[in-house]
Amino acid sequence: MCQVPQLQSAQSSALLRILTPALKIETEPTPVPEPSCHWHVTPKNQLNEEKPSLMDFPPKLVAEQLTYIDAELFKKVLPHQCLGSIWSKRNKPGNEHLAPTVCATVTQFNSVVNCVITTCLGNPRMIAQDRAMVVEHWIKVAKACQIMRNYSSLHAILSALQSASIYRLKKTWERVSSNKTLCPIETTTD
């Protein structure tokens, strides 16, 4: 992963406050089964001045913050915890503590997936056009993650967008722009 600038702007701080509760940076796995996403998306025709929305943050900034969180987690991973002999024993009673840094990265991945799904589906008042805007925003975040070589968050976002709950939204996908900037992510050679 490449370097990510440190948090400096008020917008970055606000985004990190939203991301941090949902995407905890811990070395110990959390006992909560599914962390919730603290982002919400308000349809265009409804005002909500209480909390910032995902759409208030540029895709590049979201990608930078996800990259920052992922980088902090990956720095803490201990190589011996990645070994199959340790990883395969983690689900047995009394062994929950065997691979906490690896579990933290898995929890982070799952949190990103859940956050993408929640922002796309969490507000029942959203119409297909609203959801299409959110999907387009996440595609732009995924592209920015690819540029930053944050393949963990990139894969999490793509997994969420390909999940059955989002993939089946035909009216939403019909409204997602198909221009060059939103085409499937192309790999580049260095």
mmCIF file of C-alpha atoms in Angstrom:
data_model
loop_
_atom_site.group_PDB
_atom_site.id
_atom_site.type_symbol
_atom_site.label_atom_id
_atom_site.label_comp_id
_atom_site.label_asym_id
_atom_site.label_seq_id
_atom_site.Cartn_x
_atom_site.Cartn_y
_atom_site.Cartn_z
ATOM 1 C CA MET A 1 0.000 0.000 0.000
ATOM 2 C CA CYS A 2 1.201 3.490 -0.691
ATOM 3 C CA GLN A 3 1.473 6.245 1.853
ATOM 4 C CA VAL A 4 -1.674 8.026 2.911
ATOM 5 C CA PRO A 5 -1.578 11.618 4.112
ATOM 6 C CA GLN A 6 -2.262 12.098 7.795
ATOM 7 C CA LEU A 7 -5.625 13.467 8.839
ATOM 8 C CA GLN A 8 -5.456 17.237 8.564
ATOM 9 C CA SER A 9 -8.688 18.803 7.412
ATOM 10 C CA ALA A 10 -11.945 19.161 9.290
ATOM 11 C CA GLN A 11 -13.584 17.053 6.584
ATOM 12 C CA SER A 12 -11.047 14.263 7.165
ATOM 13 C CA SER A 13 -11.679 14.407 10.905
ATOM 14 C CA ALA A 14 -15.444 14.195 10.394
ATOM 15 C CA LEU A 15 -15.020 11.233 8.053
ATOM 16 C CA LEU A 16 -12.724 9.427 10.475
ATOM 17 C CA ARG A 17 -15.281 9.933 13.292
ATOM 18 C CA ILE A 18 -17.870 8.239 11.085
ATOM 19 C CA LEU A 19 -15.553 5.430 9.971
ATOM 20 C CA THR A 20 -13.918 4.674 13.297
ATOM 21 C CA PRO A 21 -16.990 3.445 15.224
ATOM 22 C CA ALA A 22 -17.991 1.163 12.366
ATOM 23 C CA LEU A 23 -14.508 0.126 11.330
ATOM 24 C CA LYS A 24 -12.684 -0.268 14.625
ATOM 25 C CA ILE A 25 -8.928 -0.494 14.658
ATOM 26 C CA GLU A 26 -8.280 -3.181 17.216
ATOM 27 C CA THR A 27 -5.964 -6.066 17.631
ATOM 28 C CA GLU A 28 -8.603 -8.034 19.504
ATOM 29 C CA PRO A 29 -11.700 -9.254 17.666
ATOM 30 C CA THR A 30 -14.900 -7.642 18.844
ATOM 31 C CA PRO A 31 -17.546 -9.855 20.400
ATOM 32 C CA VAL A 32 -20.318 -8.034 18.521
ATOM 33 C CA PRO A 33 -21.385 -10.260 15.623
ATOM 34 C CA GLU A 34 -21.969 -7.558 12.994
ATOM 35 C CA PRO A 35 -20.812 -3.968 13.495
ATOM 36 C CA SER A 36 -23.197 -1.338 12.215
ATOM 37 C CA CYS A 37 -22.348 1.360 9.729
ATOM 38 C CA HIS A 38 -22.658 4.875 11.070
ATOM 39 C CA TRP A 39 -23.066 6.358 7.614
ATOM 40 C CA HIS A 40 -26.471 7.063 6.320
ATOM 41 C CA VAL A 41 -27.707 8.349 3.028
ATOM 42 C CA THR A 42 -30.605 10.740 2.892
ATOM 43 C CA PRO A 43 -32.598 10.962 -0.317
ATOM 44 C CA LYS A 44 -32.034 14.214 -2.196
ATOM 45 C CA ASN A 45 -35.513 15.529 -1.488
ATOM 46 C CA GLN A 46 -35.193 15.195 2.296
ATOM 47 C CA LEU A 47 -33.125 17.456 4.500
ATOM 48 C CA ASN A 48 -31.108 16.040 7.326
ATOM 49 C CA GLU A 49 -28.641 18.344 9.018
ATOM 50 C CA GLU A 50 -27.819 16.168 12.032
ATOM 51 C CA LYS A 51 -25.187 13.819 10.625
ATOM 52 C CA PRO A 52 -22.953 13.991 7.569
ATOM 53 C CA SER A 53 -23.817 11.566 4.804
ATOM 54 C CA LEU A 54 -21.478 9.354 2.789
ATOM 55 C CA MET A 55 -22.216 11.565 -0.203
ATOM 56 C CA ASP A 56 -20.789 14.586 1.669
ATOM 57 C CA PHE A 57 -17.274 13.138 1.379
ATOM 58 C CA PRO A 58 -15.302 12.911 -1.879
ATOM 59 C CA PRO A 59 -14.557 9.325 -2.958
ATOM 60 C CA LYS A 60 -10.811 9.929 -2.785
ATOM 61 C CA LEU A 61 -11.074 11.040 0.855
ATOM 62 C CA VAL A 62 -13.140 7.966 1.772
ATOM 63 C CA ALA A 63 -10.571 5.759 0.035
ATOM 64 C CA GLU A 64 -7.711 7.509 1.831
ATOM 65 C CA GLN A 65 -9.335 6.966 5.210
ATOM 66 C CA LEU A 66 -10.095 3.308 4.470
ATOM 67 C CA THR A 67 -6.475 2.916 3.351
ATOM 68 C CA TYR A 68 -5.262 4.567 6.543
ATOM 69 C CA ILE A 69 -7.378 2.229 8.692
ATOM 70 C CA ASP A 70 -6.297 -0.852 6.708
ATOM 71 C CA ALA A 71 -2.636 0.162 6.855
ATOM 72 C CA GLU A 72 -2.795 0.547 10.641
ATOM 73 C CA LEU A 73 -4.313 -2.926 10.943
ATOM 74 C CA PHE A 74 -1.869 -4.577 8.543
ATOM 75 C CA LYS A 75 1.091 -3.033 10.398
ATOM 76 C CA LYS A 76 -0.060 -4.918 13.507
ATOM 77 C CA VAL A 77 -0.403 -8.317 11.813
ATOM 78 C CA LEU A 78 2.050 -10.826 13.212
ATOM 79 C CA PRO A 79 3.294 -13.200 10.507
ATOM 80 C CA HIS A 80 3.073 -16.305 12.692
ATOM 81 C CA GLN A 81 -0.678 -15.651 13.162
ATOM 82 C CA CYS A 82 -1.162 -16.104 9.414
ATOM 83 C CA LEU A 83 0.085 -19.693 9.509
ATOM 84 C CA GLY A 84 -2.555 -22.261 8.726
ATOM 85 C CA SER A 85 -1.844 -24.276 11.848
ATOM 86 C CA ILE A 86 -2.733 -21.303 14.065
ATOM 87 C CA TRP A 87 -5.482 -19.829 11.892
ATOM 88 C CA SER A 88 -7.349 -23.149 11.587
ATOM 89 C CA LYS A 89 -7.498 -23.534 15.394
ATOM 90 C CA ARG A 90 -9.011 -20.081 16.073
ATOM 91 C CA ASN A 91 -12.664 -21.248 16.172
ATOM 92 C CA LYS A 92 -12.152 -23.944 18.767
ATOM 93 C CA PRO A 93 -13.280 -23.110 22.313
ATOM 94 C CA GLY A 94 -10.547 -21.360 24.271
ATOM 95 C CA ASN A 95 -8.537 -20.450 21.161
ATOM 96 C CA GLU A 96 -10.238 -17.158 20.272
ATOM 97 C CA HIS A 97 -7.067 -15.306 21.229
ATOM 98 C CA LEU A 98 -4.760 -17.168 18.808
ATOM 99 C CA ALA A 99 -4.868 -14.797 15.823
ATOM 100 C CA PRO A 100 -6.271 -11.439 17.010
ATOM 101 C CA THR A 101 -4.467 -9.295 14.441
ATOM 102 C CA VAL A 102 -5.666 -11.441 11.554
ATOM 103 C CA CYS A 103 -9.175 -11.477 13.013
ATOM 104 C CA ALA A 104 -9.049 -7.667 13.207
ATOM 105 C CA THR A 105 -8.300 -7.425 9.477
ATOM 106 C CA VAL A 106 -11.156 -9.836 8.723
ATOM 107 C CA THR A 107 -13.471 -7.785 10.945
ATOM 108 C CA GLN A 108 -12.392 -4.626 9.094
ATOM 109 C CA PHE A 109 -13.120 -6.249 5.725
ATOM 110 C CA ASN A 110 -16.552 -7.389 6.903
ATOM 111 C CA SER A 111 -17.263 -3.931 8.327
ATOM 112 C CA VAL A 112 -16.548 -2.313 4.958
ATOM 113 C CA VAL A 113 -18.816 -4.831 3.219
ATOM 114 C CA ASN A 114 -21.597 -4.184 5.744
ATOM 115 C CA CYS A 115 -21.117 -0.421 5.471
ATOM 116 C CA VAL A 116 -21.474 -0.487 1.675
ATOM 117 C CA ILE A 117 -24.599 -2.618 1.891
ATOM 118 C CA THR A 118 -26.072 -0.471 4.673
ATOM 119 C CA THR A 119 -25.511 2.793 2.815
ATOM 120 C CA CYS A 120 -27.152 1.328 -0.286
ATOM 121 C CA LEU A 121 -30.097 -0.333 1.457
ATOM 122 C CA GLY A 122 -30.350 1.124 4.969
ATOM 123 C CA ASN A 123 -32.828 3.903 4.229
ATOM 124 C CA PRO A 124 -36.209 2.523 3.105
ATOM 125 C CA ARG A 125 -37.202 5.959 1.731
ATOM 126 C CA MET A 126 -34.482 5.825 -0.910
ATOM 127 C CA ILE A 127 -35.640 5.336 -4.485
ATOM 128 C CA ALA A 128 -33.682 3.633 -7.271
ATOM 129 C CA GLN A 129 -32.087 6.910 -8.405
ATOM 130 C CA ASP A 130 -30.825 7.611 -4.854
ATOM 131 C CA ARG A 131 -29.388 4.111 -4.598
ATOM 132 C CA ALA A 132 -27.745 4.482 -8.017
ATOM 133 C CA MET A 133 -25.957 7.617 -6.803
ATOM 134 C CA VAL A 134 -24.691 5.730 -3.743
ATOM 135 C CA VAL A 135 -23.550 2.775 -5.873
ATOM 136 C CA GLU A 136 -21.722 5.158 -8.230
ATOM 137 C CA HIS A 137 -20.069 6.807 -5.231
ATOM 138 C CA TRP A 138 -18.853 3.433 -3.929
ATOM 139 C CA ILE A 139 -17.552 2.528 -7.403
ATOM 140 C CA LYS A 140 -15.526 5.746 -7.377
ATOM 141 C CA VAL A 141 -14.238 4.900 -3.885
ATOM 142 C CA ALA A 142 -13.248 1.437 -5.160
ATOM 143 C CA LYS A 143 -11.376 2.985 -8.095
ATOM 144 C CA ALA A 144 -9.548 5.314 -5.697
ATOM 145 C CA CYS A 145 -8.676 2.319 -3.492
ATOM 146 C CA GLN A 146 -7.250 0.578 -6.541
ATOM 147 C CA ILE A 147 -5.094 3.589 -7.376
ATOM 148 C CA MET A 148 -3.846 3.618 -3.759
ATOM 149 C CA ARG A 149 -3.257 -0.150 -3.994
ATOM 150 C CA ASN A 150 -5.611 -0.817 -1.109
ATOM 151 C CA TYR A 151 -6.821 -4.142 -2.403
ATOM 152 C CA SER A 152 -8.474 -5.113 0.865
ATOM 153 C CA SER A 153 -11.034 -2.293 0.825
ATOM 154 C CA LEU A 154 -11.310 -2.545 -2.965
ATOM 155 C CA HIS A 155 -12.283 -6.206 -2.702
ATOM 156 C CA ALA A 156 -14.644 -5.492 0.218
ATOM 157 C CA ILE A 157 -16.479 -2.807 -1.782
ATOM 158 C CA LEU A 158 -16.732 -5.007 -4.864
ATOM 159 C CA SER A 159 -17.917 -7.947 -2.745
ATOM 160 C CA ALA A 160 -20.661 -5.795 -1.282
ATOM 161 C CA LEU A 161 -21.756 -4.468 -4.674
ATOM 162 C CA GLN A 162 -21.860 -8.033 -5.989
ATOM 163 C CA SER A 163 -23.792 -9.350 -2.978
ATOM 164 C CA ALA A 164 -27.252 -10.682 -3.754
ATOM 165 C CA SER A 165 -28.957 -7.903 -1.803
ATOM 166 C CA ILE A 166 -27.476 -5.190 -4.051
ATOM 167 C CA TYR A 167 -26.910 -7.122 -7.266
ATOM 168 C CA ARG A 168 -30.640 -7.909 -7.569
ATOM 169 C CA LEU A 169 -31.638 -4.205 -7.619
ATOM 170 C CA LYS A 170 -32.327 -4.028 -11.355
ATOM 171 C CA LYS A 171 -33.863 -0.533 -11.337
ATOM 172 C CA THR A 172 -30.874 0.787 -9.413
ATOM 173 C CA TRP A 173 -28.300 -0.769 -11.756
ATOM 174 C CA GLU A 174 -30.218 0.548 -14.790
ATOM 175 C CA ARG A 175 -29.642 4.064 -13.435
ATOM 176 C CA VAL A 176 -25.950 3.608 -12.638
ATOM 177 C CA SER A 177 -23.890 5.538 -15.154
ATOM 178 C CA SER A 178 -22.055 3.328 -17.596
ATOM 179 C CA ASN A 179 -19.599 5.965 -18.769
ATOM 180 C CA LYS A 180 -15.858 5.322 -18.929
ATOM 181 C CA THR A 181 -15.193 6.490 -15.352
ATOM 182 C CA LEU A 182 -17.502 3.866 -13.889
ATOM 183 C CA CYS A 183 -16.534 0.929 -16.106
ATOM 184 C CA PRO A 184 -15.186 -2.180 -14.406
ATOM 185 C CA ILE A 185 -11.834 -1.581 -12.846
ATOM 186 C CA GLU A 186 -9.041 -2.172 -15.317
ATOM 187 C CA THR A 187 -5.688 -3.435 -14.233
ATOM 188 C CA THR A 188 -2.662 -1.459 -15.263
ATOM 189 C CA THR A 189 0.875 -2.645 -15.652
ATOM 190 C CA ASP A 190 3.702 -0.735 -14.017
#
